[in-house]
Coordinates of N, CA and C and ligand atoms in Angstrom, one line a residue:
X20 N 1.0 -1.1 0.2 CA 0.0 -0.1 0.0 C 0.7 1.3 0.0
X21 N 0.5 2.1 -0.8 CA 1.3 3.3 -1.0 C 0.3 4.7 -0.8
X22 N 1.1 5.5 0.1 CA 0.7 6.7 0.6 C 1.2 7.9 -0.2
X23 N 0.6 8.9 -0.5 CA 1.2 10.2 -1.0 C 1.0 11.3 0.2
X24 N 2.3 11.8 0.4 CA 2.2 12.8 1.4 C 2.4 14.2 0.8
X25 N 1.3 15.0 1.0 CA 1.5 16.4 0.3 C 2.0 17.2 1.4
X26 N 3.1 17.9 1.4 CA 3.9 18.6 2.4 C 3.4 20.3 2.2
X27 N 2.7 20.8 3.2 CA 2.6 22.2 3.2 C 2.4 22.9 1.8
X28 N 1.4 22.3 1.0 CA 1.1 23.2 -0.1 C -0.1 24.1 0.1
X29 N 0.5 25.2 0.7 CA -0.2 26.2 1.4 C 0.0 27.7 0.6
X30 N -0.9 28.7 0.7 CA -0.8 29.8 0.1 C 0.3 30.6 0.5
X31 N 0.7 30.7 1.7 CA 1.8 31.4 2.2 C 3.1 31.0 1.7
X32 N 3.3 29.6 1.0 CA 4.5 29.2 0.6 C 4.5 29.5 -1.0
X33 N 3.5 30.0 -1.6 CA 3.2 30.2 -3.0 C 3.3 31.6 -3.4
X34 N 3.6 32.0 -4.6 CA 3.7 33.4 -5.1 C 2.7 34.2 -4.2
X35 N 3.3 35.4 -3.7 CA 2.5 36.2 -3.2 C 2.2 35.9 -1.7
X36 N 2.5 34.9 -1.2 CA 2.5 34.5 0.2 C 3.6 35.1 1.2
X37 N 3.4 34.9 2.5 CA 4.2 35.6 3.4 C 5.6 35.1 3.3
X38 N 5.7 33.7 2.9 CA 7.1 33.1 2.9 C 7.1 32.4 1.8
X39 N 6.8 33.1 0.7 CA 6.8 32.6 -0.8 C 8.2 31.7 -1.0
X40 N 7.8 30.4 -1.7 CA 8.9 29.7 -2.4 C 8.9 30.0 -3.8
X41 N 9.9 30.1 -4.4 CA 9.9 30.6 -5.7 C 9.1 29.5 -6.5
X42 N 8.2 30.0 -7.0 CA 7.4 29.0 -8.0 C 6.8 28.0 -7.2
X43 N 6.3 28.1 -6.0 CA 5.7 27.1 -5.2 C 4.6 26.6 -5.7
X44 N 3.6 27.4 -6.5 CA 2.5 26.9 -6.9 C 2.5 26.0 -8.0
X45 N 4.0 25.7 -8.6 CA 4.0 24.9 -9.7 C 3.9 23.5 -9.4
X46 N 3.9 23.1 -7.9 CA 3.7 21.7 -7.5 C 2.3 21.2 -7.5
X47 N 1.5 22.0 -7.7 CA 0.0 21.8 -7.5 C -0.4 20.7 -8.6
X48 N -0.2 21.2 -9.9 CA -0.6 20.1 -10.8 C 0.1 18.8 -10.8
X49 N 1.1 18.8 -10.4 CA 2.0 17.4 -10.2 C 1.4 16.8 -9.1
X50 N 1.1 17.5 -8.0 CA 0.6 16.9 -6.8 C -0.9 16.3 -7.2
X51 N -1.6 17.0 -8.0 CA -3.0 16.4 -8.2 C -2.9 15.2 -9.0
X52 N -1.8 15.0 -9.9 CA -1.5 13.8 -10.7 C -1.2 12.7 -9.8
X53 N -0.5 12.9 -8.9 CA 0.4 11.8 -8.3 C -0.7 11.3 -7.4
X54 N -1.9 12.1 -7.0 CA -2.8 11.4 -6.2 C -3.7 10.2 -6.8
X55 N -3.6 10.0 -8.0 CA -4.3 9.2 -8.8 C -3.3 7.9 -8.7
X56 N -2.0 8.0 -8.4 CA -1.1 6.8 -8.3 C -1.0 6.2 -6.7
X57 N -1.7 6.8 -5.9 CA -1.6 6.4 -4.6 C -2.9 5.8 -4.1
X58 N -2.7 5.0 -2.9 CA -3.9 4.4 -2.5 C -4.5 5.4 -1.4
X59 N -3.7 6.0 -0.8 CA -4.0 6.9 0.4 C -3.5 8.3 0.1
X60 N -4.1 9.6 0.3 CA -3.5 10.6 0.2 C -3.8 11.4 1.7
X61 N -2.6 11.9 2.3 CA -2.6 12.6 3.5 C -1.8 13.8 3.1
X62 N -2.2 14.8 4.1 CA -1.5 16.3 3.9 C -1.0 16.7 5.2
X63 N 0.3 17.4 5.2 CA 0.7 18.1 6.3 C 0.2 19.7 6.3
X64 N 0.0 20.3 7.2 CA -0.3 21.9 7.2 C 0.5 22.6 8.2
X65 N 1.4 23.4 7.8 CA 2.1 24.3 8.6 C 0.8 25.1 9.4
X66 N 0.8 25.2 10.6 CA -0.4 25.7 11.2 C 0.0 26.4 12.6
X67 N 0.5 27.4 12.6 CA 1.1 28.2 13.7 C 0.2 29.1 14.4
X68 N 0.3 29.2 15.6 CA -0.3 30.1 16.6 C 0.2 31.5 16.1
X69 N -0.5 32.8 16.2 CA 0.3 34.0 15.9 C 1.5 34.5 16.9
X70 N 1.5 33.8 18.1 CA 2.8 34.1 18.8 C 3.9 32.9 18.8
X71 N 4.0 32.4 17.3 CA 5.0 31.3 17.3 C 6.3 31.7 17.5
X72 N 7.2 31.2 18.0 CA 8.5 31.5 18.3 C 9.5 31.3 17.1
X73 N 8.9 30.7 16.1 CA 9.8 30.8 14.6 C 9.6 32.1 14.0
X74 N 8.7 33.1 14.3 CA 8.4 34.1 13.6 C 9.4 35.2 14.1
X75 N 10.0 36.0 13.2 CA 11.0 37.1 13.6 C 10.4 38.1 14.6
X76 N 9.1 38.4 14.2 CA 8.4 39.4 14.8 C 8.2 39.1 16.3
X77 N 8.2 37.8 16.7 CA 8.1 37.4 18.2 C 9.4 37.4 18.9
X78 N 10.3 37.9 18.3 CA 11.7 38.0 18.9 C 12.2 39.5 18.9
X79 N 12.5 40.0 20.0 CA 12.9 41.6 20.3 C 14.0 41.6 19.1
X80 N 13.9 42.6 18.2 CA 15.0 42.8 17.3 C 15.1 41.7 16.3
X81 N 14.3 40.9 16.2 CA 14.4 39.8 15.2 C 14.3 40.2 13.8
X82 N 15.2 39.5 13.1 CA 15.4 39.7 11.7 C 15.0 38.5 10.7
X83 N 14.1 38.6 10.0 CA 13.7 37.5 9.1 C 14.9 36.9 8.5
X84 N 15.2 35.5 8.4 CA 16.1 34.8 7.6 C 17.5 34.7 8.6
X85 N 17.4 35.1 9.8 CA 18.6 35.0 10.5 C 18.3 34.1 11.5
X86 N 19.8 33.5 12.4 CA 19.4 32.8 13.1 C 19.2 33.3 14.7
X87 N 18.4 32.4 15.4 CA 18.1 32.7 16.8 C 17.8 31.2 17.4
X88 N 17.2 31.1 18.6 CA 17.2 29.9 19.3 C 15.5 29.7 19.6
X89 N 15.3 28.4 19.8 CA 13.8 28.2 19.9 C 13.9 27.0 20.8
X90 N 13.3 26.7 22.0 CA 13.1 25.4 22.5 C 14.5 24.8 22.8
X91 N 15.6 25.7 22.9 CA 16.9 25.0 23.0 C 17.6 24.7 21.7
X92 N 16.9 24.9 20.6 CA 17.6 24.5 19.4 C 17.7 25.7 18.6
X93 N 18.8 25.6 17.8 CA 19.0 26.8 16.5 C 17.7 26.9 15.9
X94 N 17.4 28.0 15.6 CA 16.0 28.3 14.8 C 16.1 29.4 13.8
X95 N 15.9 29.2 12.6 CA 15.9 30.4 11.5 C 14.7 31.0 11.8
X96 N 14.7 32.5 11.9 CA 13.6 33.3 12.1 C 12.9 33.6 10.7
X97 N 11.6 33.2 10.5 CA 10.8 33.4 9.4 C 9.8 34.6 9.7
X98 N 9.5 35.3 8.4 CA 8.3 36.1 8.6 C 7.3 35.2 9.0
X99 N 6.3 36.0 9.6 CA 4.9 35.2 10.1 C 4.4 34.6 9.0
X100 N 4.0 33.3 9.1 CA 3.3 32.6 8.0 C 2.5 31.6 8.7
X101 N 1.6 31.1 7.7 CA 0.8 30.0 8.2 C 0.0 30.1 9.5
X102 N -0.4 31.4 9.8 CA -1.1 31.5 11.1 C -2.4 30.8 10.8
X103 N -2.8 30.0 12.0 CA -3.9 29.4 12.2 C -5.4 30.2 11.6
X104 N -6.0 29.7 10.7 CA -7.3 30.3 10.3 C -7.2 31.3 9.3
X105 N -6.0 31.8 8.8 CA -5.8 32.8 7.9 C -5.8 32.2 6.5
X106 N -6.0 33.3 5.4 CA -6.1 32.7 4.1 C -4.7 32.0 3.7
X107 N -3.6 32.6 4.3 CA -2.3 32.2 3.9 C -2.0 30.7 4.4
X108 N -2.7 30.3 5.5 CA -2.6 28.9 5.8 C -3.3 27.8 5.2
X109 N -4.3 28.3 4.4 CA -5.2 27.3 3.6 C -4.4 26.8 2.5
X110 N -4.8 25.5 2.1 CA -4.2 24.9 1.0 C -4.5 25.7 -0.3
X111 N -3.5 25.5 -1.4 CA -3.6 26.3 -2.4 C -5.0 26.0 -3.1
X112 N -5.7 26.9 -3.7 CA -7.2 26.6 -4.0 C -7.2 25.6 -5.2
X113 N -6.2 25.5 -5.9 CA -6.2 24.3 -7.1 C -5.9 23.0 -6.6
X114 N -5.4 22.9 -5.4 CA -5.0 21.5 -4.9 C -6.4 20.8 -4.7
X115 N -6.4 19.5 -5.2 CA -7.4 18.5 -5.1 C -7.7 18.0 -3.8
X116 N -8.3 18.8 -2.7 CA -8.3 18.3 -1.4 C -9.5 17.3 -1.1
X117 N -10.3 17.2 -2.0 CA -11.3 16.2 -1.9 C -10.5 14.7 -1.7
X118 N -9.3 14.5 -2.2 CA -8.6 13.2 -2.2 C -8.0 13.0 -0.8
X119 N -7.9 14.3 0.0 CA -7.1 14.0 1.1 C -7.7 13.3 2.3
X120 N -7.3 12.1 2.8 CA -8.0 11.4 3.8 C -7.8 12.0 5.2
X121 N -6.7 12.7 5.5 CA -6.4 13.1 6.8 C -5.4 14.2 6.6
X122 N -5.6 15.4 7.4 CA -4.6 16.5 7.4 C -3.9 16.3 8.9
X123 N -2.7 16.6 8.8 CA -1.9 16.5 9.9 C -1.2 18.0 10.2
X124 N -1.7 18.8 11.2 CA -1.4 20.1 11.5 C 0.0 19.8 12.2
X125 N 0.9 20.9 12.0 CA 2.2 20.9 12.7 C 2.7 22.4 13.0
X126 N 3.6 22.3 14.1 CA 4.1 23.9 14.4 C 3.0 24.5 15.2
X127 N 2.1 23.8 15.9 CA 1.1 24.4 16.7 C 1.6 24.9 18.1
X128 N 2.7 24.4 18.5 CA 3.2 24.6 19.8 C 4.2 25.8 19.6
X129 N 3.7 27.0 20.4 CA 4.5 28.4 20.2 C 6.2 28.0 20.6
X130 N 6.4 27.1 21.3 CA 7.7 27.0 21.9 C 8.8 26.1 21.1
X131 N 8.2 25.5 20.0 CA 9.0 24.7 19.0 C 8.7 24.7 17.6
X132 N 9.6 24.6 16.7 CA 9.1 24.4 15.2 C 8.9 23.0 14.9
X133 N 8.4 22.7 13.8 CA 8.2 21.5 13.4 C 8.2 21.3 11.9
X134 N 9.3 21.1 11.4 CA 9.5 21.0 9.7 C 8.9 19.6 9.1
X135 N 9.2 18.6 10.0 CA 8.8 17.2 9.7 C 7.4 17.0 9.8
X136 N 6.6 16.3 9.1 CA 5.4 16.1 9.4 C 5.1 14.8 10.4
X137 N 6.1 14.3 10.8 CA 6.1 13.3 11.8 C 6.4 13.7 13.2
X138 N 7.3 14.6 13.4 CA 7.8 15.0 14.9 C 8.0 16.6 14.7
X139 N 8.1 17.1 16.0 CA 8.7 18.4 16.0 C 10.2 18.4 15.8
X140 N 10.8 19.6 15.9 CA 12.3 19.5 15.6 C 13.1 19.1 16.7
X141 N 12.4 18.9 17.9 CA 13.4 18.4 19.2 C 12.8 16.9 19.2
X142 N 12.1 16.4 18.2 CA 11.5 14.8 18.4 C 11.0 14.8 19.6
X143 N 10.3 15.8 20.0 CA 9.4 15.6 21.5 C 8.2 15.0 21.4
X144 N 7.5 15.5 20.3 CA 6.2 15.1 20.0 C 5.9 14.5 18.8
X145 N 5.1 13.3 18.6 CA 4.8 12.8 17.3 C 3.3 13.7 16.9
X146 N 3.3 13.7 15.6 CA 2.0 14.4 15.0 C 0.8 13.2 15.0
X147 N 1.3 12.1 15.1 CA 0.4 10.9 14.8 C 0.5 10.3 13.2
X148 N 1.1 11.0 12.4 CA 1.1 10.7 11.0 C 1.8 9.3 11.0
X149 N 2.9 9.0 11.7 CA 3.5 7.6 11.4 C 2.8 6.5 11.9
X150 N 2.1 6.7 13.1 CA 1.1 5.6 13.2 C -0.1 5.6 12.5
X151 N -0.5 6.6 12.1 CA -1.8 6.4 11.1 C -1.4 5.8 9.8
X152 N -0.4 5.9 9.3 CA 0.1 5.3 7.9 C 0.3 3.8 8.3
X153 N 0.9 3.5 9.5 CA 1.2 2.2 9.8 C -0.3 1.4 9.9
X154 N -1.1 2.1 10.7 CA -2.4 1.4 10.9 C -3.3 1.2 9.4
X155 N -2.9 2.1 8.5 CA -3.5 1.8 7.2 C -2.7 0.7 6.1
X156 N -1.9 0.1 7.0 CA -1.0 -0.7 6.3 C -0.1 -0.2 5.1
X157 N 0.2 1.0 5.2 CA 1.1 1.6 4.3 C 2.6 1.0 4.5
X158 N 3.3 0.8 3.2 CA 4.5 0.3 3.2 C 5.4 1.5 2.6
X159 N 4.9 2.1 1.6 CA 5.6 3.1 0.7 C 5.0 4.3 0.7
X160 N 6.1 5.5 0.7 CA 5.3 6.7 0.8 C 6.0 7.5 -0.5
X161 N 5.3 8.2 -1.0 CA 5.5 9.2 -2.1 C 5.5 10.5 -1.4
X162 N 6.5 11.5 -1.6 CA 6.3 12.8 -0.9 C 6.4 13.8 -1.9
X163 N 5.8 15.2 -1.8 CA 6.0 16.0 -2.9 C 5.3 17.4 -2.0
X164 N 5.8 18.4 -2.4 CA 5.4 19.7 -1.8 C 6.4 20.6 -1.5
X165 N 6.2 21.4 -0.6 CA 7.1 22.6 -0.2 C 7.4 22.5 1.4
X166 N 8.7 22.9 1.7 CA 9.8 23.3 0.8 C 10.8 22.2 0.8
X167 N 11.4 22.1 -0.4 CA 12.5 20.9 -0.6 C 13.6 21.0 0.6
X168 N 13.9 22.2 0.8 CA 15.1 22.4 1.9 C 14.8 22.5 3.3
X169 N 13.4 22.4 3.7 CA 13.0 22.4 5.1 C 11.9 21.2 5.3
X170 N 10.7 21.5 5.2 CA 9.6 20.5 5.5 C 9.9 19.3 4.7
X171 N 9.8 19.3 3.3 CA 9.9 18.0 2.8 C 11.3 17.2 2.9
X172 N 12.3 17.8 3.3 CA 13.5 17.2 3.8 C 13.4 16.4 5.0
X173 N 12.7 17.2 5.9 CA 12.6 16.6 7.4 C 11.6 15.4 7.2
X174 N 10.5 15.8 6.5 CA 9.4 14.7 6.6 C 9.9 13.5 5.8
X175 N 10.8 13.5 4.6 CA 11.3 12.5 3.9 C 12.4 11.7 4.7
X176 N 13.1 12.4 5.4 CA 14.2 11.7 6.3 C 13.5 10.8 7.5
X177 N 12.6 11.5 8.1 CA 11.9 11.0 9.2 C 11.0 9.5 8.5
X178 N 10.5 9.9 7.3 CA 9.7 8.7 6.7 C 10.5 7.4 6.6
X179 N 11.7 7.8 5.9 CA 12.7 6.6 5.8 C 13.2 6.1 7.1
X180 N 13.4 6.9 8.0 CA 14.0 6.3 9.3 C 13.0 5.5 10.1
X181 N 11.7 5.8 9.8 CA 10.6 4.9 10.4 C 10.3 3.8 9.8
X182 N 10.9 3.5 8.5 CA 10.8 2.3 7.8 C 9.8 2.1 6.5
X183 N 9.5 3.5 6.3 CA 8.8 3.5 5.0 C 9.7 3.6 3.8
X184 N 9.3 2.8 2.7 CA 10.1 3.0 1.4 C 9.9 4.2 0.9
X185 N 10.6 5.3 1.0 CA 10.4 6.7 0.8 C 10.9 7.2 -0.6
X186 N 10.2 7.8 -1.3 CA 10.5 8.4 -2.4 C 10.0 10.0 -2.7
X187 N 10.9 10.9 -2.8 CA 10.6 12.1 -3.0 C 10.4 12.4 -4.5
X188 N 9.4 13.0 -5.0 CA 9.2 13.4 -6.4 C 9.7 14.6 -6.7
X189 N 10.9 14.9 -7.1 CA 11.7 16.0 -7.2 C 10.9 17.2 -7.8
X190 N 10.3 16.8 -9.2 CA 9.8 18.0 -9.8 C 8.5 18.4 -9.3
X191 N 8.0 17.7 -8.2 CA 6.8 18.2 -7.7 C 6.9 18.7 -6.1
X192 N 8.3 19.2 -6.1 CA 8.7 20.0 -4.9 C 9.3 21.2 -5.2
X193 N 9.4 22.3 -4.5 CA 10.2 23.5 -4.6 C 10.8 23.8 -3.5
X194 N 12.1 24.6 -3.5 CA 12.6 25.0 -2.3 C 12.7 26.4 -2.0
X195 N 13.0 26.9 -0.8 CA 13.3 28.0 -0.5 C 14.6 28.7 -1.1
X196 N 15.8 27.9 -0.8 CA 17.0 28.3 -1.3 C 17.6 29.5 -0.7
X197 N 17.6 29.6 0.4 CA 18.3 30.9 1.1 C 19.5 30.9 0.8
X198 N 20.5 30.0 0.5 CA 21.8 29.9 0.1 C 21.6 28.8 -1.2
X199 N 22.5 29.3 -2.4 CA 22.1 28.6 -3.6 C 22.2 27.0 -3.5
X200 N 23.1 26.6 -2.7 CA 23.3 25.3 -2.5 C 22.4 24.5 -1.8
X201 N 21.5 25.2 -1.2 CA 20.7 24.5 -0.1 C 19.8 23.4 -0.8
X202 N 19.1 23.6 -1.9 CA 18.1 22.6 -2.5 C 19.1 21.2 -2.7
X203 N 20.2 21.6 -3.5 CA 21.0 20.3 -3.9 C 21.4 19.6 -2.6
X204 N 21.9 20.2 -1.5 CA 22.4 19.8 -0.3 C 21.3 19.0 0.4
X205 N 19.9 19.5 0.3 CA 18.8 19.0 0.9 C 18.6 17.6 0.1
X206 N 18.6 17.5 -1.1 CA 18.6 16.3 -2.1 C 19.5 15.2 -1.4
X207 N 20.7 15.7 -1.2 CA 22.0 14.8 -1.0 C 21.5 14.1 0.3
X208 N 21.2 15.1 1.3 CA 20.9 14.6 2.7 C 19.9 13.5 2.7
X209 N 18.8 13.9 1.8 CA 17.7 12.9 1.8 C 18.3 11.5 1.0
X210 N 19.2 11.5 0.2 CA 19.6 10.2 -0.5 C 20.5 9.4 0.5
X211 N 21.1 10.4 1.3 CA 22.0 9.6 2.2 C 21.3 8.9 3.4
X212 N 20.1 9.6 3.6 CA 19.2 8.8 4.7 C 18.4 7.7 4.1
X213 N 18.6 7.4 2.8 CA 17.9 6.3 2.4 C 16.6 6.7 1.6
X214 N 16.5 7.9 1.2 CA 15.4 8.3 0.6 C 15.7 8.2 -0.9
X215 N 14.5 7.8 -1.6 CA 14.8 7.7 -3.2 C 14.3 8.8 -3.8
X216 N 14.9 9.4 -4.8 CA 14.3 10.5 -5.7 C 13.9 10.0 -6.9
X217 N 12.8 10.6 -7.6 CA 12.4 10.3 -8.7 C 11.4 11.5 -9.4
X218 N 11.4 11.5 -10.7 CA 10.6 12.6 -11.3 C 9.1 11.9 -11.4
X219 N 8.2 12.8 -11.4 CA 6.7 12.3 -11.5 C 6.6 11.4 -12.6
X220 N 7.2 11.7 -13.9 CA 6.9 10.8 -14.8 C 7.3 9.2 -14.7
X221 N 8.3 9.1 -13.6 CA 8.8 7.7 -13.5 C 8.0 7.1 -12.4
X222 N 7.0 7.6 -11.9 CA 6.0 6.9 -10.9 C 4.9 6.3 -11.6
X223 N 4.8 4.9 -11.5 CA 3.9 4.3 -12.0 C 2.9 3.7 -11.0
Ligands
VGL371 C1 8.4 25.6 6.2 C2 9.8 27.2 7.0 C3 9.0 27.4 7.8 C4 8.1 24.6 5.2 C5 7.6 25.8 7.2 O1 7.0 24.0 4.9 O2 9.1 24.0 4.5 N1 9.3 26.2 6.0 N2 7.8 26.6 8.2
ZN372 ZN1 6.5 27.4 9.5

């Protein structure tokens, strides 16, 4: 049994959003297509309270895209994004949400960030995604969405570590790319962790 995990395909990560990933919306048609190749479709949703500690605005003198600390971990400060209940936190309007069996919110605790769809960044709490997939009899996961160098990377590495046969569909992902090498390095880190990479056309 194969699941497709849609990672954070939300307005704030698309053009015009608060934390826009270059061409983020380009993943939507590919994501919709991949749904037809999976037995089960799930989605993660970055879902922060307004006082979330990953937001630069919540740190005195905090500057977006610089380093700080949160929950005892190094933390990149982000522009406020994906605030619970806002339009920016909604899935992209062209995403075929009818096929999504379950949504896993993450980043809800103001005191810690959560890039992975499975665990927070300190691995303190699970979202329930791993157990849920196991309960459905899922052996294989396909992963697509946003952003390659943060939430896709963390979700894929955790999926592989949990024992799922994990493939990221590279052309159905887009990255932030704060540094030019970040996206390539993220792909290398995923491959090193046992994640397979494929193009959408190679998935059958
Ligand atoms: C993400 C930065 C902050 C992501 C979420 O979805 O990759 N990146 N929050
Ligand atoms: Zn976030």
